[in-house]
Amino acid sequence: MAFVKNLFDKNFIEYASYVIRDRAIPDLEDGLKPVQRRIMHTLFEVNDGLFQKVQFVVGRTMKYHPHGDASIYGALVNLANKEIFIEKQGNFGNKYTGDGASAGRYIECRVHPLAKEFLVTNKEITHYVPNYDGRDLEPEVYRSKLPVTLLIGAEGIAVGMSTKILPYNLKEVLEAEIKCLKGEKFKILPDVSTGGLIDVSNYNDGNGKIITRAKFDTSDEKRIIITELPLDTNAKGLLESIDSAYKAGKIKISSVDNFTTDHCNIEIKLPRGVYSKDVIDALYAYTDCEKTIACSMLVIKDNMPVTMTATEIIKYYAQKLTAIIKDELEFEKRKLTEELHLRTLERIFVEERIYKEIENKRTAETVAKAVKDGFKPFKDELVREVSDDDVEHLLQIPIRRISLFDIQKNRDQVKAIKDRLKEINRRLKALTECAIEYLDGMLEKFKKIAPELLKRNTTVAKFSATDVKEVARQDLSLRYDEKGYLGINVSGGS
């Protein structure tokens, strides 16, 4: 029995760890769940600037995600509707009406041009690991320059824990990160594209609860027009809740018409003797026009589930951005230094006619020695010692290229490399300023490419949850008959 118990305990722990880390909870580093990360990796792989069939992308993603095409398709559509990762073409569903997306064979997608600028795909900087069958490599996590965790939000239920992260406004998040880098105070609040009203009195920076409401137009006292939806609600679900409340006798309405397309437009007409001020509280109390949503910012940090606040996530990303910029600059510096070394070798090799020294050599060893000896008088001009790989590079230069070698062009290239290296060294000493410059640049790019993402949609207001007891009908007749029955549905009696 002890063996069986230990086996069950071990298997359950492994299963729970897998669900928490590899299925339900996003990683703080890039804000993505594994299936989302694998979709982005596939899109980067097949990216040629043209739109690809969603079904094709789903099929390719199955190389990395061993859980079937349905889950990949759903995740891709959801990620595309976040607007910052994937450009879409065709019907990807409607967040206002609740209509689903078309089948994958009818719709197309490609990588958003700005996604390539904030998700680091350079294998020298982002760590890649073998996929589940060992045939390909995939990123363990992307190194993201933007706080994706806050920009797109997340929802997931794991074993013994869950996460519910509301999305935030892109402009406000980047401005908060800039303030953090400058050492200034900042505060950010959730924002969803469907609009609505939210009360954040008990939000607790991401680990409390919010009250969300629909926005009404009551300019005509005989009808109510719902112009904006509460969080996590669409027109279809809202209409169903209104219909249920009406059938239960909780609200008095004459008819409901749904004109929702690319924005919410639900018209509620009221019966004779009933006015909008008499119905609003009942709509909040008995329908999805008002909801209370509990939030928990649970993320995977350093392979462990951790609860963080929005402020802590902004501070984490501010530090991470400077680290990524440093790594990118140092990578570019190494690459340019090597390029400078090769350009200098080529110039000296041709200009000083070192290639003439190898004409009478008969073995590879003597050829290599002759080349290395030829560079000894010029070692002060070289970046580093001449290696065997350098010799091999020089010996592969075609005769035609040697005869047409442009010394002035080479010197110009060397000068450009040296100028860039000076700039890199300057930037390495001012990483915070570089990070602020990057964030300002991304704000300008989003302003040009997707200005709608910068506009705040949800209105922050002050209100409390509607008490059902307070709005319950007070004018019901209570009857008692001679048989001893008492109630509001008793016929006859007094």
mmCIF file of N, CA, C and O in Angstrom, residues 412-455:
data_model
loop_
_atom_site.group_PDB
_atom_site.id
_atom_site.type_symbol
_atom_site.label_atom_id
_atom_site.label_comp_id
_atom_site.label_asym_id
_atom_site.label_seq_id
_atom_site.Cartn_x
_atom_site.Cartn_y
_atom_site.Cartn_z
ATOM 1 N N ASP A 412 36.138 52.770 -45.741
ATOM 2 C CA ASP A 412 34.835 53.351 -45.381
ATOM 3 C C ASP A 412 34.033 52.381 -44.512
ATOM 4 O O ASP A 412 33.375 52.793 -43.556
ATOM 5 N N GLN A 413 34.095 51.097 -44.880
ATOM 6 C CA GLN A 413 33.389 50.091 -44.082
ATOM 7 C C GLN A 413 33.959 50.011 -42.673
ATOM 8 O O GLN A 413 33.218 49.941 -41.686
ATOM 9 N N VAL A 414 35.281 50.033 -42.578
ATOM 10 C CA VAL A 414 35.944 49.977 -41.279
ATOM 11 C C VAL A 414 35.565 51.197 -40.441
ATOM 12 O O VAL A 414 35.287 51.083 -39.235
ATOM 13 N N LYS A 415 35.536 52.366 -41.072
ATOM 14 C CA LYS A 415 35.170 53.591 -40.350
ATOM 15 C C LYS A 415 33.731 53.505 -39.825
ATOM 16 O O LYS A 415 33.444 53.880 -38.677
ATOM 17 N N ALA A 416 32.817 52.994 -40.665
ATOM 18 C CA ALA A 416 31.413 52.868 -40.250
ATOM 19 C C ALA A 416 31.292 51.904 -39.070
ATOM 20 O O ALA A 416 30.538 52.156 -38.121
ATOM 21 N N ILE A 417 32.053 50.811 -39.106
ATOM 22 C CA ILE A 417 32.022 49.839 -38.003
ATOM 23 C C ILE A 417 32.559 50.473 -36.726
ATOM 24 O O ILE A 417 31.982 50.313 -35.647
ATOM 25 N N LYS A 418 33.656 51.197 -36.841
ATOM 26 C CA LYS A 418 34.248 51.835 -35.651
ATOM 27 C C LYS A 418 33.306 52.878 -35.059
ATOM 28 O O LYS A 418 33.190 52.996 -33.832
ATOM 29 N N ASP A 419 32.622 53.629 -35.928
ATOM 30 C CA ASP A 419 31.661 54.634 -35.453
ATOM 31 C C ASP A 419 30.510 53.962 -34.697
ATOM 32 O O ASP A 419 30.073 54.443 -33.653
ATOM 33 N N ARG A 420 30.038 52.846 -35.253
ATOM 34 C CA ARG A 420 28.945 52.131 -34.590
ATOM 35 C C ARG A 420 29.403 51.540 -33.258
ATOM 36 O O ARG A 420 28.660 51.554 -32.272
ATOM 37 N N LEU A 421 30.628 51.044 -33.197
ATOM 38 C CA LEU A 421 31.164 50.505 -31.944
ATOM 39 C C LEU A 421 31.266 51.593 -30.871
ATOM 40 O O LEU A 421 30.994 51.342 -29.694
ATOM 41 N N LYS A 422 31.646 52.792 -31.290
ATOM 42 C CA LYS A 422 31.689 53.913 -30.334
ATOM 43 C C LYS A 422 30.291 54.212 -29.798
ATOM 44 O O LYS A 422 30.099 54.458 -28.609
ATOM 45 N N GLU A 423 29.302 54.185 -30.719
ATOM 46 C CA GLU A 423 27.917 54.434 -30.317
ATOM 47 C C GLU A 423 27.424 53.357 -29.350
ATOM 48 O O GLU A 423 26.734 53.646 -28.365
ATOM 49 N N ILE A 424 27.776 52.101 -29.626
ATOM 50 C CA ILE A 424 27.383 50.996 -28.744
ATOM 51 C C ILE A 424 28.001 51.170 -27.361
ATOM 52 O O ILE A 424 27.322 50.987 -26.337
ATOM 53 N N ASN A 425 29.270 51.530 -27.314
ATOM 54 C CA ASN A 425 29.932 51.746 -26.017
ATOM 55 C C ASN A 425 29.274 52.890 -25.244
ATOM 56 O O ASN A 425 29.137 52.826 -24.010
ATOM 57 N N ARG A 426 28.862 53.913 -25.981
ATOM 58 C CA ARG A 426 28.169 55.029 -25.321
ATOM 59 C C ARG A 426 26.823 54.573 -24.756
ATOM 60 O O ARG A 426 26.455 54.910 -23.625
ATOM 61 N N ARG A 427 26.094 53.786 -25.539
ATOM 62 C CA ARG A 427 24.776 53.323 -25.118
ATOM 63 C C ARG A 427 24.867 52.333 -23.949
ATOM 64 O O ARG A 427 23.981 52.285 -23.100
ATOM 65 N N LEU A 428 25.931 51.555 -23.919
ATOM 66 C CA LEU A 428 26.107 50.614 -22.801
ATOM 67 C C LEU A 428 26.297 51.338 -21.474
ATOM 68 O O LEU A 428 26.032 50.769 -20.409
ATOM 69 N N LYS A 429 26.736 52.576 -21.533
ATOM 70 C CA LYS A 429 26.916 53.365 -20.318
ATOM 71 C C LYS A 429 25.643 54.125 -19.940
ATOM 72 O O LYS A 429 25.598 54.795 -18.905
ATOM 73 N N ALA A 430 24.613 54.058 -20.805
ATOM 74 C CA ALA A 430 23.359 54.788 -20.546
ATOM 75 C C ALA A 430 22.168 53.887 -20.865
ATOM 76 O O ALA A 430 21.313 54.224 -21.678
ATOM 77 N N LEU A 431 22.118 52.721 -20.214
ATOM 78 C CA LEU A 431 21.091 51.725 -20.530
ATOM 79 C C LEU A 431 19.687 52.210 -20.179
ATOM 80 O O LEU A 431 18.726 51.925 -20.899
ATOM 81 N N THR A 432 19.550 52.934 -19.074
ATOM 82 C CA THR A 432 18.225 53.429 -18.685
ATOM 83 C C THR A 432 17.678 54.386 -19.731
ATOM 84 O O THR A 432 16.502 54.302 -20.120
ATOM 85 N N GLU A 433 18.529 55.290 -20.210
ATOM 86 C CA GLU A 433 18.112 56.233 -21.249
ATOM 87 C C GLU A 433 17.744 55.487 -22.535
ATOM 88 O O GLU A 433 16.791 55.855 -23.231
ATOM 89 N N CYS A 434 18.494 54.414 -22.840
ATOM 90 C CA CYS A 434 18.188 53.607 -24.033
ATOM 91 C C CYS A 434 16.833 52.924 -23.904
ATOM 92 O O CYS A 434 16.072 52.834 -24.867
ATOM 93 N N ALA A 435 16.530 52.444 -22.697
ATOM 94 C CA ALA A 435 15.246 51.787 -22.459
ATOM 95 C C ALA A 435 14.092 52.767 -22.626
ATOM 96 O O ALA A 435 13.069 52.448 -23.248
ATOM 97 N N ILE A 436 14.256 53.972 -22.097
ATOM 98 C CA ILE A 436 13.223 55.002 -22.241
ATOM 99 C C ILE A 436 13.052 55.378 -23.705
ATOM 100 O O ILE A 436 11.926 55.524 -24.208
ATOM 101 N N GLU A 437 14.164 55.485 -24.413
ATOM 102 C CA GLU A 437 14.130 55.812 -25.845
ATOM 103 C C GLU A 437 13.400 54.717 -26.627
ATOM 104 O O GLU A 437 12.609 55.000 -27.528
ATOM 105 N N TYR A 438 13.641 53.456 -26.256
ATOM 106 C CA TYR A 438 12.976 52.342 -26.928
ATOM 107 C C TYR A 438 11.467 52.398 -26.705
ATOM 108 O O TYR A 438 10.683 52.242 -27.650
ATOM 109 N N LEU A 439 11.038 52.626 -25.465
ATOM 110 C CA LEU A 439 9.611 52.671 -25.147
ATOM 111 C C LEU A 439 8.928 53.840 -25.848
ATOM 112 O O LEU A 439 7.810 53.698 -26.366
ATOM 113 N N ASP A 440 9.590 54.994 -25.881
ATOM 114 C CA ASP A 440 9.041 56.143 -26.615
ATOM 115 C C ASP A 440 8.902 55.803 -28.098
ATOM 116 O O ASP A 440 7.896 56.153 -28.743
ATOM 117 N N GLY A 441 9.912 55.111 -28.636
ATOM 118 C CA GLY A 441 9.864 54.717 -30.038
ATOM 119 C C GLY A 441 8.731 53.744 -30.331
ATOM 120 O O GLY A 441 8.051 53.850 -31.363
ATOM 121 N N MET A 442 8.489 52.789 -29.411
ATOM 122 C CA MET A 442 7.396 51.839 -29.611
ATOM 123 C C MET A 442 6.037 52.538 -29.545
ATOM 124 O O MET A 442 5.115 52.207 -30.305
ATOM 125 N N LEU A 443 5.899 53.511 -28.661
ATOM 126 C CA LEU A 443 4.657 54.275 -28.598
ATOM 127 C C LEU A 443 4.393 54.988 -29.920
ATOM 128 O O LEU A 443 3.258 55.006 -30.422
ATOM 129 N N GLU A 444 5.436 55.567 -30.510
ATOM 130 C CA GLU A 444 5.280 56.256 -31.792
ATOM 131 C C GLU A 444 4.921 55.278 -32.907
ATOM 132 O O GLU A 444 4.096 55.579 -33.763
ATOM 133 N N LYS A 445 5.521 54.092 -32.878
ATOM 134 C CA LYS A 445 5.221 53.094 -33.917
ATOM 135 C C LYS A 445 3.795 52.584 -33.811
ATOM 136 O O LYS A 445 3.106 52.415 -34.819
ATOM 137 N N PHE A 446 3.343 52.328 -32.572
ATOM 138 C CA PHE A 446 1.953 51.897 -32.393
ATOM 139 C C PHE A 446 0.992 53.016 -32.796
ATOM 140 O O PHE A 446 -0.095 52.747 -33.314
ATOM 141 N N LYS A 447 1.399 54.267 -32.571
ATOM 142 C CA LYS A 447 0.551 55.397 -32.938
ATOM 143 C C LYS A 447 0.353 55.447 -34.454
ATOM 144 O O LYS A 447 -0.729 55.794 -34.946
ATOM 145 N N LYS A 448 1.384 55.046 -35.200
ATOM 146 C CA LYS A 448 1.284 55.056 -36.657
ATOM 147 C C LYS A 448 0.572 53.821 -37.204
ATOM 148 O O LYS A 448 -0.233 53.906 -38.126
ATOM 149 N N ILE A 449 0.892 52.650 -36.636
ATOM 150 C CA ILE A 449 0.383 51.396 -37.192
ATOM 151 C C ILE A 449 -0.971 51.005 -36.604
ATOM 152 O O ILE A 449 -1.860 50.540 -37.314
ATOM 153 N N ALA A 450 -1.154 51.177 -35.294
ATOM 154 C CA ALA A 450 -2.401 50.748 -34.638
ATOM 155 C C ALA A 450 -2.811 51.764 -33.576
ATOM 156 O O ALA A 450 -2.774 51.473 -32.375
ATOM 157 N N PRO A 451 -3.208 52.978 -33.982
ATOM 158 C CA PRO A 451 -3.555 54.020 -33.000
ATOM 159 C C PRO A 451 -4.743 53.644 -32.118
ATOM 160 O O PRO A 451 -4.867 54.132 -31.002
ATOM 161 N N GLU A 452 -5.623 52.743 -32.609
ATOM 162 C CA GLU A 452 -6.794 52.363 -31.818
ATOM 163 C C GLU A 452 -6.416 51.634 -30.528
ATOM 164 O O GLU A 452 -7.182 51.617 -29.558
ATOM 165 N N LEU A 453 -5.209 51.026 -30.504
ATOM 166 C CA LEU A 453 -4.769 50.303 -29.313
ATOM 167 C C LEU A 453 -4.360 51.239 -28.184
ATOM 168 O O LEU A 453 -4.261 50.820 -27.028
ATOM 169 N N LEU A 454 -4.107 52.493 -28.498
ATOM 170 C CA LEU A 454 -3.641 53.444 -27.491
ATOM 171 C C LEU A 454 -4.796 54.152 -26.786
ATOM 172 O O LEU A 454 -4.604 54.777 -25.747
ATOM 173 N N LYS A 455 -5.995 54.054 -27.363
ATOM 174 C CA LYS A 455 -7.153 54.752 -26.806
ATOM 175 C C LYS A 455 -7.745 53.956 -25.641
ATOM 176 O O LYS A 455 -7.945 52.752 -25.755
#
